[in-house]
CSV table of N, CA, C and O in Angstrom, one decimal:
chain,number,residue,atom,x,y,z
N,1,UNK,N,-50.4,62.3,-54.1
N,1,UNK,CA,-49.9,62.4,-52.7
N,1,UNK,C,-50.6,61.3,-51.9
N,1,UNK,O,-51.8,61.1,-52.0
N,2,UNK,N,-49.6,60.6,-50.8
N,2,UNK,CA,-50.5,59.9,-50.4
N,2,UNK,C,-51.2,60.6,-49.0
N,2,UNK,O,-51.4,61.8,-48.8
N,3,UNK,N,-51.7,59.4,-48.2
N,3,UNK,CA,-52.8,60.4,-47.2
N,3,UNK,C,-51.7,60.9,-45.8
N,3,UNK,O,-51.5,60.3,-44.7
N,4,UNK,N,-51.1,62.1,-46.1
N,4,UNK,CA,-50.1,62.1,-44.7
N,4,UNK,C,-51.1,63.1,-43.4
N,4,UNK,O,-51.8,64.0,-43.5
N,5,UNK,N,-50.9,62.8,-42.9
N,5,UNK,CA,-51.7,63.2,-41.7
N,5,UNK,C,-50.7,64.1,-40.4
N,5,UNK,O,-50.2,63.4,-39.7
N,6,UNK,N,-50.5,65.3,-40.2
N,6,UNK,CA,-50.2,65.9,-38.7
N,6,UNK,C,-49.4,65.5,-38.3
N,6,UNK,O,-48.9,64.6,-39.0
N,7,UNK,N,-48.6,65.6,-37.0
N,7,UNK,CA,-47.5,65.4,-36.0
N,7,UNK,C,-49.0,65.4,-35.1
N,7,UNK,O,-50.0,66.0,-35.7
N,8,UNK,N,-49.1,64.8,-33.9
N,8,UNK,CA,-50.0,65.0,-32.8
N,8,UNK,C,-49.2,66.6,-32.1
N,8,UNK,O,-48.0,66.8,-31.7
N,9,UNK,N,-49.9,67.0,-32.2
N,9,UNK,CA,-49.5,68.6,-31.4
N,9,UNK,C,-49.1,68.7,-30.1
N,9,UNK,O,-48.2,69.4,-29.6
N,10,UNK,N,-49.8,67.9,-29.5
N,10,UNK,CA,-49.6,67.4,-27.9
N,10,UNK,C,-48.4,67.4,-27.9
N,10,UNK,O,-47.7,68.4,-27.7
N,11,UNK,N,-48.0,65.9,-28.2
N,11,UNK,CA,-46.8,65.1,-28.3
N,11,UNK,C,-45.4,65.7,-29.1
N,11,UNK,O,-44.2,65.7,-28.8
N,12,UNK,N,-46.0,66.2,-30.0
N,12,UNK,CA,-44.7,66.8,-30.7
N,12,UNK,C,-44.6,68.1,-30.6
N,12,UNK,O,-43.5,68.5,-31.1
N,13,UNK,N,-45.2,69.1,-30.2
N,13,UNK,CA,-45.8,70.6,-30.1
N,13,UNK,C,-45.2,71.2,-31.2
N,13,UNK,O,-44.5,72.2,-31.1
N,14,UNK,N,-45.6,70.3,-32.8
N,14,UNK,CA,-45.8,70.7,-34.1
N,14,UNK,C,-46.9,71.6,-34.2
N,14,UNK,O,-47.6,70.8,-33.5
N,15,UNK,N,-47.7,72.5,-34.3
N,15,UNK,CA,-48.7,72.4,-35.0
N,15,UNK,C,-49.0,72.2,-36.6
N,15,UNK,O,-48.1,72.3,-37.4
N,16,UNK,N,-50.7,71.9,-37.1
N,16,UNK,CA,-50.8,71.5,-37.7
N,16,UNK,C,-50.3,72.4,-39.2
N,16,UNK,O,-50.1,71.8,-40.3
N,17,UNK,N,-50.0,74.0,-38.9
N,17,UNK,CA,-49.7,74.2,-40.1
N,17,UNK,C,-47.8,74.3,-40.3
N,17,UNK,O,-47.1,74.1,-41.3
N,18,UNK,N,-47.3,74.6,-39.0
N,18,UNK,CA,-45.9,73.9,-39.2
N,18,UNK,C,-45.5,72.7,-39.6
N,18,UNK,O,-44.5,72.5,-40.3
N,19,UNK,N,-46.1,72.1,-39.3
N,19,UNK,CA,-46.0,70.6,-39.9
N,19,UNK,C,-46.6,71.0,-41.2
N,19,UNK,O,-47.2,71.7,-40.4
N,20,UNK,N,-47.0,71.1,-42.2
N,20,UNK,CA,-47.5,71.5,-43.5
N,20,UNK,C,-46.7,71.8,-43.9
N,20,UNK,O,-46.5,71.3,-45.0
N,21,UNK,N,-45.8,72.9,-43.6
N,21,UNK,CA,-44.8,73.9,-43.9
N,21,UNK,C,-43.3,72.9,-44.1
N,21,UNK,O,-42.6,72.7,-45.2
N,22,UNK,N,-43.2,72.4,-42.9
N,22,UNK,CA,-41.8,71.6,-43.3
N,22,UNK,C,-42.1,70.3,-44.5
N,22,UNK,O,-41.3,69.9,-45.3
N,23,UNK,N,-43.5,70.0,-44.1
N,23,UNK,CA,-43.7,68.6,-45.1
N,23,UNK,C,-43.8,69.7,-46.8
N,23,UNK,O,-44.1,68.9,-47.8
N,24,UNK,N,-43.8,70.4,-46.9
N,24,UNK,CA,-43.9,70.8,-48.2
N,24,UNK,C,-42.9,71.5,-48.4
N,24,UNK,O,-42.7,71.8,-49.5
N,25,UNK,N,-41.8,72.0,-47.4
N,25,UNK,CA,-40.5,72.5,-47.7
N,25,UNK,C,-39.4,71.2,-48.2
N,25,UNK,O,-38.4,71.3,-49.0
N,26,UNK,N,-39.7,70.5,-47.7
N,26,UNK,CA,-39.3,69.1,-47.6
N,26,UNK,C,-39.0,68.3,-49.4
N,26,UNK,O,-38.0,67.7,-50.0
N,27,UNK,N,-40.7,68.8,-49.9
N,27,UNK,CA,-40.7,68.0,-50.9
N,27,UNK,C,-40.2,69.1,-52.0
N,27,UNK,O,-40.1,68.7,-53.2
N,28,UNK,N,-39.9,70.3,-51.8
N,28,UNK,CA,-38.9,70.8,-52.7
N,28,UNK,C,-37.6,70.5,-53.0
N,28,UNK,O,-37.0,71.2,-53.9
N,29,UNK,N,-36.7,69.3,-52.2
N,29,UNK,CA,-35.7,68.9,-52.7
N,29,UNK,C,-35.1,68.3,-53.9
N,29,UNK,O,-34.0,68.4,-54.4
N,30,UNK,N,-36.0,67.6,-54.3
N,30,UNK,CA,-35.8,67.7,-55.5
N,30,UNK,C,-35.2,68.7,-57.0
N,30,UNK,O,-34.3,68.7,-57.8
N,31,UNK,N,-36.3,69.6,-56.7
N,31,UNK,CA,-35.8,70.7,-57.5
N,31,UNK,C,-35.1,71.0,-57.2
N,31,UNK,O,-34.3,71.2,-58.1
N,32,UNK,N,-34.2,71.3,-55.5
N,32,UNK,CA,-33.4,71.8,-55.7
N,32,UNK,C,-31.7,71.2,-55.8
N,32,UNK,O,-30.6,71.8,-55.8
N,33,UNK,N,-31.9,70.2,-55.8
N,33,UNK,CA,-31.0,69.1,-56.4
N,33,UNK,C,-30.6,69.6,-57.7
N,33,UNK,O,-29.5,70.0,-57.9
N,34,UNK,N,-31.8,69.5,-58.7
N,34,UNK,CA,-31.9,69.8,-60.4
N,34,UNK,C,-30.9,71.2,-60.6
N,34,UNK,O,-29.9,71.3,-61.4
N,35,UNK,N,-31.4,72.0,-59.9
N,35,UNK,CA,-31.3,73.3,-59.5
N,35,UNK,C,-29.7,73.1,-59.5
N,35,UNK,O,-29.0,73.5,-60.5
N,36,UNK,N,-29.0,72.6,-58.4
N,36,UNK,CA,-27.6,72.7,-58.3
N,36,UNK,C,-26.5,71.6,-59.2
N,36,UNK,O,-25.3,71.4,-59.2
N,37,UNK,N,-27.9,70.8,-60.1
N,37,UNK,CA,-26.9,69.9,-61.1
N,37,UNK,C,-27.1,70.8,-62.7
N,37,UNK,O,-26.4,70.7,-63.7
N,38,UNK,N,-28.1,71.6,-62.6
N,38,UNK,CA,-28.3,71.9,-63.6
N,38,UNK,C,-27.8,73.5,-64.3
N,38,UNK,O,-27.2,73.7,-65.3
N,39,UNK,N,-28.2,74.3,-63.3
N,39,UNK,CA,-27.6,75.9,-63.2
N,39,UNK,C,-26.3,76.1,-63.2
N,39,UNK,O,-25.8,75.8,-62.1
N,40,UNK,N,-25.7,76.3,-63.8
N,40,UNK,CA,-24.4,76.5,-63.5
N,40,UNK,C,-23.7,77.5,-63.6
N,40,UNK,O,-22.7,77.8,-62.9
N,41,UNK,N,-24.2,78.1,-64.7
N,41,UNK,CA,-24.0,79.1,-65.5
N,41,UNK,C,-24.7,80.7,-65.4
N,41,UNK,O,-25.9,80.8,-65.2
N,42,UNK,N,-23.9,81.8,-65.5
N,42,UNK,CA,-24.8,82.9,-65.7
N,42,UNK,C,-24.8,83.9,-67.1
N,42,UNK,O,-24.9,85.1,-67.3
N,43,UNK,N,-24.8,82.9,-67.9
N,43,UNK,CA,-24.9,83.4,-69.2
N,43,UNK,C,-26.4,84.0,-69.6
N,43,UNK,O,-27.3,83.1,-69.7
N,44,UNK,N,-26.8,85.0,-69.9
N,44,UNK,CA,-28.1,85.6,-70.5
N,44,UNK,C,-28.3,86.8,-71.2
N,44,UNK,O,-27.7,87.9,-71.1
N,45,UNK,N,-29.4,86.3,-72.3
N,45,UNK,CA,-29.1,87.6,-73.3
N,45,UNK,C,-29.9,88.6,-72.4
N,45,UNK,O,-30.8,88.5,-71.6
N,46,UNK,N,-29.2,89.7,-73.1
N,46,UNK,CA,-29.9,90.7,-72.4
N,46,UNK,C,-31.4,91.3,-73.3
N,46,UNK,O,-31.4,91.4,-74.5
N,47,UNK,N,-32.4,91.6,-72.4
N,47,UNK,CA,-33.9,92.3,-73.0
N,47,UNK,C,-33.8,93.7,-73.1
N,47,UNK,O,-33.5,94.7,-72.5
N,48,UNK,N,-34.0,93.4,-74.2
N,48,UNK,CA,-33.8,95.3,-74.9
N,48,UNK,C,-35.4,96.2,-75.3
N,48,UNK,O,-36.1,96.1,-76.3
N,49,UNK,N,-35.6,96.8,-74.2
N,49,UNK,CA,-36.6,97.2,-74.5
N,49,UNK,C,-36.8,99.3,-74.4
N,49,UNK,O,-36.0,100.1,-74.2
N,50,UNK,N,-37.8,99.4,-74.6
N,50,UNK,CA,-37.5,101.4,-74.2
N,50,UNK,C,-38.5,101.5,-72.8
N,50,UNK,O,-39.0,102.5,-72.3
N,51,UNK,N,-38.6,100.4,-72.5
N,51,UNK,CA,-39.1,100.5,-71.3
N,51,UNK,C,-38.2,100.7,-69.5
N,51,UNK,O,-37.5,99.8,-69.1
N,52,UNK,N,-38.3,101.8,-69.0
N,52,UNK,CA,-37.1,101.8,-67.9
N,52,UNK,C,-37.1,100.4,-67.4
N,52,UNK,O,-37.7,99.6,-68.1
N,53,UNK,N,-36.5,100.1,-66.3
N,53,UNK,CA,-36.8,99.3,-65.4
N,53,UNK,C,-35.3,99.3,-64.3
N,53,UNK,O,-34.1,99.6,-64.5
N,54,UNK,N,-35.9,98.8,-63.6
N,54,UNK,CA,-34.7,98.7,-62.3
N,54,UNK,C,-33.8,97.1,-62.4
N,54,UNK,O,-34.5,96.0,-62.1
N,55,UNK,N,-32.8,97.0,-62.7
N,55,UNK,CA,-32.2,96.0,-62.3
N,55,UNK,C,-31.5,95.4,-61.1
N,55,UNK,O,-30.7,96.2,-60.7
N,56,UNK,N,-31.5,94.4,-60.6
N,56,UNK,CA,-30.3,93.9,-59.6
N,56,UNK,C,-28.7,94.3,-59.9
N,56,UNK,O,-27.9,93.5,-60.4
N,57,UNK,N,-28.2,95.4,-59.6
N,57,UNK,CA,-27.1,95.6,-59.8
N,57,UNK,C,-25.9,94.7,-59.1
N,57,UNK,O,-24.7,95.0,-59.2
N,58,UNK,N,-26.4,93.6,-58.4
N,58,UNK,CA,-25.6,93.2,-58.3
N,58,UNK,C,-24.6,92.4,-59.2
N,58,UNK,O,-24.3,93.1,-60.2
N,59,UNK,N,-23.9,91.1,-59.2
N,59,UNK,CA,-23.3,90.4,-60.4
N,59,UNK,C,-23.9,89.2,-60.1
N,59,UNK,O,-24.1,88.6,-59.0
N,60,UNK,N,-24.1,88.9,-61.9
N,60,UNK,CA,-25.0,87.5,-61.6
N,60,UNK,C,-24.1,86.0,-61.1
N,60,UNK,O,-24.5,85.0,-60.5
N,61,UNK,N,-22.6,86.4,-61.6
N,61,UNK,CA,-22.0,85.1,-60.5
N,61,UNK,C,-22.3,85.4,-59.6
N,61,UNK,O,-23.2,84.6,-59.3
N,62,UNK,N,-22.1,86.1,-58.7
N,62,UNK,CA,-22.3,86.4,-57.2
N,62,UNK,C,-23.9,85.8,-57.1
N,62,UNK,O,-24.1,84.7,-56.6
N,63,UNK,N,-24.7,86.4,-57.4
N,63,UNK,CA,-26.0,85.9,-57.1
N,63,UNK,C,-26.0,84.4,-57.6
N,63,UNK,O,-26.5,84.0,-56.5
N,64,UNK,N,-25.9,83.6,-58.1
N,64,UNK,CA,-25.8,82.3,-58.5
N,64,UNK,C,-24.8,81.6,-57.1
N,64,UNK,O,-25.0,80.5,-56.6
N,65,UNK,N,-24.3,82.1,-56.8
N,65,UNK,CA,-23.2,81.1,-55.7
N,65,UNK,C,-23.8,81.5,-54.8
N,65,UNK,O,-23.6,80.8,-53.8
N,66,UNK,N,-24.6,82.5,-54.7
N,66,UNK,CA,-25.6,82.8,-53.1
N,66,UNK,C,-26.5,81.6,-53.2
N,66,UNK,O,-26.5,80.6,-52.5
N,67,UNK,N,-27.1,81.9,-54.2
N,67,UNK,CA,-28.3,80.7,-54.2
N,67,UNK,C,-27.6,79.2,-54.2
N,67,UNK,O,-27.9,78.3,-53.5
N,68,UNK,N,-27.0,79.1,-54.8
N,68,UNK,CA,-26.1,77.8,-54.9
N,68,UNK,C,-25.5,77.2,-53.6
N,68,UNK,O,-25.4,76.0,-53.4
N,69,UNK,N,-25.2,78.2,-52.5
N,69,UNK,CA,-24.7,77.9,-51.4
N,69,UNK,C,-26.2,77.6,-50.7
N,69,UNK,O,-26.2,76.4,-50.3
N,70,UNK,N,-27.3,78.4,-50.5
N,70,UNK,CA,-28.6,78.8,-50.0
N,70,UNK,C,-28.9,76.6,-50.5
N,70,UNK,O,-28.8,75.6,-49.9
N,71,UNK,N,-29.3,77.1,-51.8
N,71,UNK,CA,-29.7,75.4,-52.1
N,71,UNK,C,-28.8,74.0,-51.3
N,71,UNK,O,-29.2,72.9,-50.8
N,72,UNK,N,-27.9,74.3,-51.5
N,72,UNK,CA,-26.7,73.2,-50.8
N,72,UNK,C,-26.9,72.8,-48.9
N,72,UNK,O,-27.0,71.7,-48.3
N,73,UNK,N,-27.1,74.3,-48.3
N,73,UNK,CA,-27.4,74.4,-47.1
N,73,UNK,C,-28.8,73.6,-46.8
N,73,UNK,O,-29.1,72.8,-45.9
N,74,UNK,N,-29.3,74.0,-47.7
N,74,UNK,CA,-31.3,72.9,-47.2
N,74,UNK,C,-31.5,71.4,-47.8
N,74,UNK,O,-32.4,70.5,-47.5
N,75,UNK,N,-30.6,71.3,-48.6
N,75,UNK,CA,-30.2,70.0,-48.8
N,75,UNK,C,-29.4,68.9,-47.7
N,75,UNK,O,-29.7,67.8,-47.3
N,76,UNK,N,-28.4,69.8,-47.6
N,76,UNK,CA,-27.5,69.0,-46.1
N,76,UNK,C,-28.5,69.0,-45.3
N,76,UNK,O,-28.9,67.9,-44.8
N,77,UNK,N,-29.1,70.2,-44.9
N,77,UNK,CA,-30.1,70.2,-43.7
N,77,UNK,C,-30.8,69.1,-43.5
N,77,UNK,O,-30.8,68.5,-42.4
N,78,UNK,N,-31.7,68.5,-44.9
N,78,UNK,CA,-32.4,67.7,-44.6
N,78,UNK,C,-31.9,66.6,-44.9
N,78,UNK,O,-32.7,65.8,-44.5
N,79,UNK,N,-30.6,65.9,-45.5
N,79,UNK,CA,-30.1,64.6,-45.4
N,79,UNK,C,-29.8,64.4,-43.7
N,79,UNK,O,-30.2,63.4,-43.1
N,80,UNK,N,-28.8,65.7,-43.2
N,80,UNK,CA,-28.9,65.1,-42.1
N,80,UNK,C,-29.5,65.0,-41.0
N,80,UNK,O,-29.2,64.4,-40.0
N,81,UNK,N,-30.8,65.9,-41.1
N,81,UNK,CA,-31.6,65.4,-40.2
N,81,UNK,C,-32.3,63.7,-40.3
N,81,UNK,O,-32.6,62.9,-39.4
N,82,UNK,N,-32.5,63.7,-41.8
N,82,UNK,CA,-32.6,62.1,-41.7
N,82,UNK,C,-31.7,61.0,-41.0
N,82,UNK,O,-32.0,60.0,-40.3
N,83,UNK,N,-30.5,61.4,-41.5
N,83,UNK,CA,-29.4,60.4,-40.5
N,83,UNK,C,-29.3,60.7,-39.2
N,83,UNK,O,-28.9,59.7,-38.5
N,84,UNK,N,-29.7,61.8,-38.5
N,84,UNK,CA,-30.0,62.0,-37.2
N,84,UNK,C,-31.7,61.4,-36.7
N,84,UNK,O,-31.9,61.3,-35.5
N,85,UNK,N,-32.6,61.1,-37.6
N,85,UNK,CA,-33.5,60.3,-37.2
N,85,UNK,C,-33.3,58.9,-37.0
N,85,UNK,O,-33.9,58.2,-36.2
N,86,UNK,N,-32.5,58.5,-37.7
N,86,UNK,CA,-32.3,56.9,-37.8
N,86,UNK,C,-31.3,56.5,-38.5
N,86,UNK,O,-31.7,56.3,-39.7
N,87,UNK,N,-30.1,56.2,-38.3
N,87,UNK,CA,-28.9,56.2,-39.9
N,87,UNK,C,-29.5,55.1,-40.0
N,87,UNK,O,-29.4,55.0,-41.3
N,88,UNK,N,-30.0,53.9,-39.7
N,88,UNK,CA,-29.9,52.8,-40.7
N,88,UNK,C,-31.1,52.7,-41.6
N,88,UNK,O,-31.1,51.8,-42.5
N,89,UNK,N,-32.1,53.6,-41.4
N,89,UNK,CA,-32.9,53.9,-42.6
N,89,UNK,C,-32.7,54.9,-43.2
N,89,UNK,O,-33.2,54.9,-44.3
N,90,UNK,N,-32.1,55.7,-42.8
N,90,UNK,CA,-32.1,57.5,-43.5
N,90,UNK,C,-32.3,57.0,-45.0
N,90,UNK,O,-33.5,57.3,-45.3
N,91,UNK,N,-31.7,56.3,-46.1
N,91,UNK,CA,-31.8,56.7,-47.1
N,91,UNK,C,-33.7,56.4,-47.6
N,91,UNK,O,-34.3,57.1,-48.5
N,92,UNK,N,-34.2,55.6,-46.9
N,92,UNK,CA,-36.0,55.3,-47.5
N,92,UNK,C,-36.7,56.5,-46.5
N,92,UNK,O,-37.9,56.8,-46.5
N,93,UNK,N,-35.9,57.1,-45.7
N,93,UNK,CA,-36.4,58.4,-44.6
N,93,UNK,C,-36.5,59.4,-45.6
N,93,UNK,O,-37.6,60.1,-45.7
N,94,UNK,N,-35.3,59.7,-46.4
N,94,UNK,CA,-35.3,60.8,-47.6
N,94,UNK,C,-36.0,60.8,-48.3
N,94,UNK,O,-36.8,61.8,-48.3
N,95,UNK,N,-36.2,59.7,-49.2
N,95,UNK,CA,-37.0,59.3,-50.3
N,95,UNK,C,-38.4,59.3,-49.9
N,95,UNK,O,-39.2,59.3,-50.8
N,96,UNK,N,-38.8,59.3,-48.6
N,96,UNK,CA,-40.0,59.2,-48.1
N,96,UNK,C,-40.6,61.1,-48.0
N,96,UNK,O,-41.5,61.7,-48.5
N,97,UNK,N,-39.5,61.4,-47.3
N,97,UNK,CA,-40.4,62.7,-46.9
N,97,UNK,C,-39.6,63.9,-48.4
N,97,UNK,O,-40.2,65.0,-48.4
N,98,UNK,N,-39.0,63.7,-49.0
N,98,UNK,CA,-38.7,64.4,-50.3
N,98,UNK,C,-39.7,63.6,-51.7
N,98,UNK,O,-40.1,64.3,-52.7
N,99,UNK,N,-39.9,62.8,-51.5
N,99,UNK,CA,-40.9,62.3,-52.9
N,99,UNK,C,-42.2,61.9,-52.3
N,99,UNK,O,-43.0,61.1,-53.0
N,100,UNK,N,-42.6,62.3,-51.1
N,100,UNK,CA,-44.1,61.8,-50.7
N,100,UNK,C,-44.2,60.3,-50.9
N,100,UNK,O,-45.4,60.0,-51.3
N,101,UNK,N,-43.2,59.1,-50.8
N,101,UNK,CA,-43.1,58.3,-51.7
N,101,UNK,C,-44.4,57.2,-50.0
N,101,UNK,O,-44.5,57.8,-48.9
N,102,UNK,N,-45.0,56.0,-50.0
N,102,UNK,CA,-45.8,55.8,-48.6
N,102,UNK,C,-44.9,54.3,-48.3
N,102,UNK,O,-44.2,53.7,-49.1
N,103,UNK,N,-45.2,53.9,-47.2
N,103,UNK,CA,-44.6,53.0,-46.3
N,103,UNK,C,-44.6,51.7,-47.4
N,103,UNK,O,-43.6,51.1,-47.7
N,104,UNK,N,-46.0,51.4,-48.0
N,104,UNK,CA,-45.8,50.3,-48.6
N,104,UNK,C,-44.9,50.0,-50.0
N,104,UNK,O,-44.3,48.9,-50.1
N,105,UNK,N,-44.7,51.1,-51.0
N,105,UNK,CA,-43.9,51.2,-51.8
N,105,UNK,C,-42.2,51.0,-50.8
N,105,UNK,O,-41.4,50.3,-51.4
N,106,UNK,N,-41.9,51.5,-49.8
N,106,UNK,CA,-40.6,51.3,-49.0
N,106,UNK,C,-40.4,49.6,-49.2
N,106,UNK,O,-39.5,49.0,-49.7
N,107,UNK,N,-41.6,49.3,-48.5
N,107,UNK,CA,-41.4,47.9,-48.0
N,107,UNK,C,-41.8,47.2,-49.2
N,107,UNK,O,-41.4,46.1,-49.0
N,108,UNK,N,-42.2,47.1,-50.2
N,108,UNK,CA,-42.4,46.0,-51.5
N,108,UNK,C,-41.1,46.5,-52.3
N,108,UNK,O,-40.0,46.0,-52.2
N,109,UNK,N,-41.3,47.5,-53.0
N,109,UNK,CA,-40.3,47.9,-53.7
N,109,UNK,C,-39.1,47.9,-53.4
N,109,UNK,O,-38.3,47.4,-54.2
N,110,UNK,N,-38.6,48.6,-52.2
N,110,UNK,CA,-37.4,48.8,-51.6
N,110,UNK,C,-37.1,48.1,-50.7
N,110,UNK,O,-35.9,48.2,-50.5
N,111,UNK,N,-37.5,47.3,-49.9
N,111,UNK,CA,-37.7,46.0,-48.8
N,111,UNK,C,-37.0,46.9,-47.7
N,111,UNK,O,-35.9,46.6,-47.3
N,112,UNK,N,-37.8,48.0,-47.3
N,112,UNK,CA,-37.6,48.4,-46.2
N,112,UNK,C,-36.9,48.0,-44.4
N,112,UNK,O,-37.8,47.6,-43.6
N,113,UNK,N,-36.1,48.1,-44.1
N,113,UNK,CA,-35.7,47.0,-42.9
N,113,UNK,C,-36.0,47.5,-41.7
N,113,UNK,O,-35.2,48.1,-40.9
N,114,UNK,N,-37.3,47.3,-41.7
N,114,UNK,CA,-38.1,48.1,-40.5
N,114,UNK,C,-39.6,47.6,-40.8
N,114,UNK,O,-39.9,47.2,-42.0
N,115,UNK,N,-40.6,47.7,-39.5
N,115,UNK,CA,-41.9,47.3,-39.5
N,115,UNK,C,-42.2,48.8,-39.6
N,115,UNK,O,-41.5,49.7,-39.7
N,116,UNK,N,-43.8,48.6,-39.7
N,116,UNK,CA,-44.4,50.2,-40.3
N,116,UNK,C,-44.0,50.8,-39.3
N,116,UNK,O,-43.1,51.7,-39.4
N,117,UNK,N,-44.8,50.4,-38.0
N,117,UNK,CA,-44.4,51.2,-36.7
N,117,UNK,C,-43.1,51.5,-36.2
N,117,UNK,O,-42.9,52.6,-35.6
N,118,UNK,N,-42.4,50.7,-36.4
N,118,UNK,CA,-40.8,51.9,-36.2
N,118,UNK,C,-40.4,53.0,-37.4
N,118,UNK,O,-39.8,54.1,-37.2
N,119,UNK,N,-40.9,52.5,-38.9
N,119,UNK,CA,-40.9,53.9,-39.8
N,119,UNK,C,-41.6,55.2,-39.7
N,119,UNK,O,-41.2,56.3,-39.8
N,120,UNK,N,-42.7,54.8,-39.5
N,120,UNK,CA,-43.5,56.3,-38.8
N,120,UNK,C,-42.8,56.9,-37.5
N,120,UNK,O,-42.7,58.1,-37.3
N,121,UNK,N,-42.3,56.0,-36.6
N,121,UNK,CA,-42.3,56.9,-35.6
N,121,UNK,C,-40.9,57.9,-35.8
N,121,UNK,O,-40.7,59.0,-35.2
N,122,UNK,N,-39.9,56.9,-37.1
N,122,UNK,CA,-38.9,57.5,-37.3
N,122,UNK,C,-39.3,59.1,-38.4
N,122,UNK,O,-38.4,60.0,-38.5
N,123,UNK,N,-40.0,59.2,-38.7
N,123,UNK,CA,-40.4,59.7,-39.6
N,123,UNK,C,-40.8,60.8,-38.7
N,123,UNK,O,-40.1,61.8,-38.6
N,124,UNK,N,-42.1,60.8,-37.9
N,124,UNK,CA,-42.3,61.8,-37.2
N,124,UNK,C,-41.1,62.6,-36.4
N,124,UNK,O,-41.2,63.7,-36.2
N,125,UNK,N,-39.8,61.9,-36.1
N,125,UNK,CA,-38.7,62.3,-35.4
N,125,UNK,C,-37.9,62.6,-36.4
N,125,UNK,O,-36.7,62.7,-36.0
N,126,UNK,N,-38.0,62.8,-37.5
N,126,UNK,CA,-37.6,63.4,-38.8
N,126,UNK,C,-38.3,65.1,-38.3
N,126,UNK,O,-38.0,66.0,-37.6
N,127,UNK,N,-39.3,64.7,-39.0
N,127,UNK,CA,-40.1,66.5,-38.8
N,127,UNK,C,-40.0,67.2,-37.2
N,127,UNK,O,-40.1,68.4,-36.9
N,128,UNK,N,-39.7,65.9,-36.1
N,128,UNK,CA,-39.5,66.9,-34.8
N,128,UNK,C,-38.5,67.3,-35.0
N,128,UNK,O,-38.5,68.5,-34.7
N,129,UNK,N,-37.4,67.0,-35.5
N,129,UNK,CA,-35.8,67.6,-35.3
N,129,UNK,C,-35.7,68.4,-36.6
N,129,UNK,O,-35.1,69.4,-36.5
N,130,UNK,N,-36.3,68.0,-37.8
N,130,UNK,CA,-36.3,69.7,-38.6
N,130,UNK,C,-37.1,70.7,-37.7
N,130,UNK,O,-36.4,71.3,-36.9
N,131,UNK,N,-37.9,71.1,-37.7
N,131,UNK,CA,-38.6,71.6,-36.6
N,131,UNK,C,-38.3,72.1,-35.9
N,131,UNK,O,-38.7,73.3,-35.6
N,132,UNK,N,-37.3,71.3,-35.2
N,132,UNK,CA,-36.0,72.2,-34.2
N,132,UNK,C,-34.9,73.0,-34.5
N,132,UNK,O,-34.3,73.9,-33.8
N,133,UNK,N,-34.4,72.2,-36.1
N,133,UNK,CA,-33.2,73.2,-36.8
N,133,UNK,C,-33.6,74.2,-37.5
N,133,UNK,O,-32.9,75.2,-37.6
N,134,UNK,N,-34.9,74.1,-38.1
N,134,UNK,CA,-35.3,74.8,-39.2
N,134,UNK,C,-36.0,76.4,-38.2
N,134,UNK,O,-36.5,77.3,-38.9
């Protein structure tokens, strides 16, 4: 991880463990990407044991399209809050705050079209407006 540092509290009236919260809710997109390319199915054997136990009576399609809709919802969330920070960067905004990926990897690798200082500030206005939806 690289060294990410706070929202100023003042300025953004983040504090420092909401800001933690969204920066690490953030970096679960991935999984849950995997999650909705991968799951699809609710096939499972059943555990046969002499032990009681309580099950979810509900049905596992139904629970699978809860979660499926649930995962889909926090994904939209956070693409478009990226495109509401900046559309002509959003896609290195994604990749930034979903893979911890840092400014210089954007700009060598990806040839970022932006100086550092307009990426950070977009970036902080990323976590202010999740912040506000979330």
């Amino acid at each position: 991880m690289g060294n990410v540092r706070p929202l100023n509290h003042s300025k953004y009236g983040i504090s420092k463990n909401r800001f933690w919260e969204l920066y690490y809710w953030c970096l679960q997109y991935g999984e849950w990407k995997d999650e909705l390319k991968y799951k699809t199915d609710t096939v499972r054997s059943m555990e046969i044991t002499d032990m009681p136990s309580s099950h979810d009576p509900g049905d596992a399609t139904q629970q699978l399209a809860i979660r499926r809709v649930m995962l889909e919802k926090n994904c939209q969330l956070i693409e478009q809050t990226a495109i509401e920070a900046d559309p002509d960067i959003y896609q290195y905004l994604l990749k930034a705050v979903t893979e911890d990926v840092p400014y210089r990897y954007l700009d060598m690798i990806m040839n970022i079209p932006c100086s550092r200082n307009t990426y950070y500030d977009r970036r902080r206005k990323f976590y202010w407006l999740l912040s506000q939806k979330k």
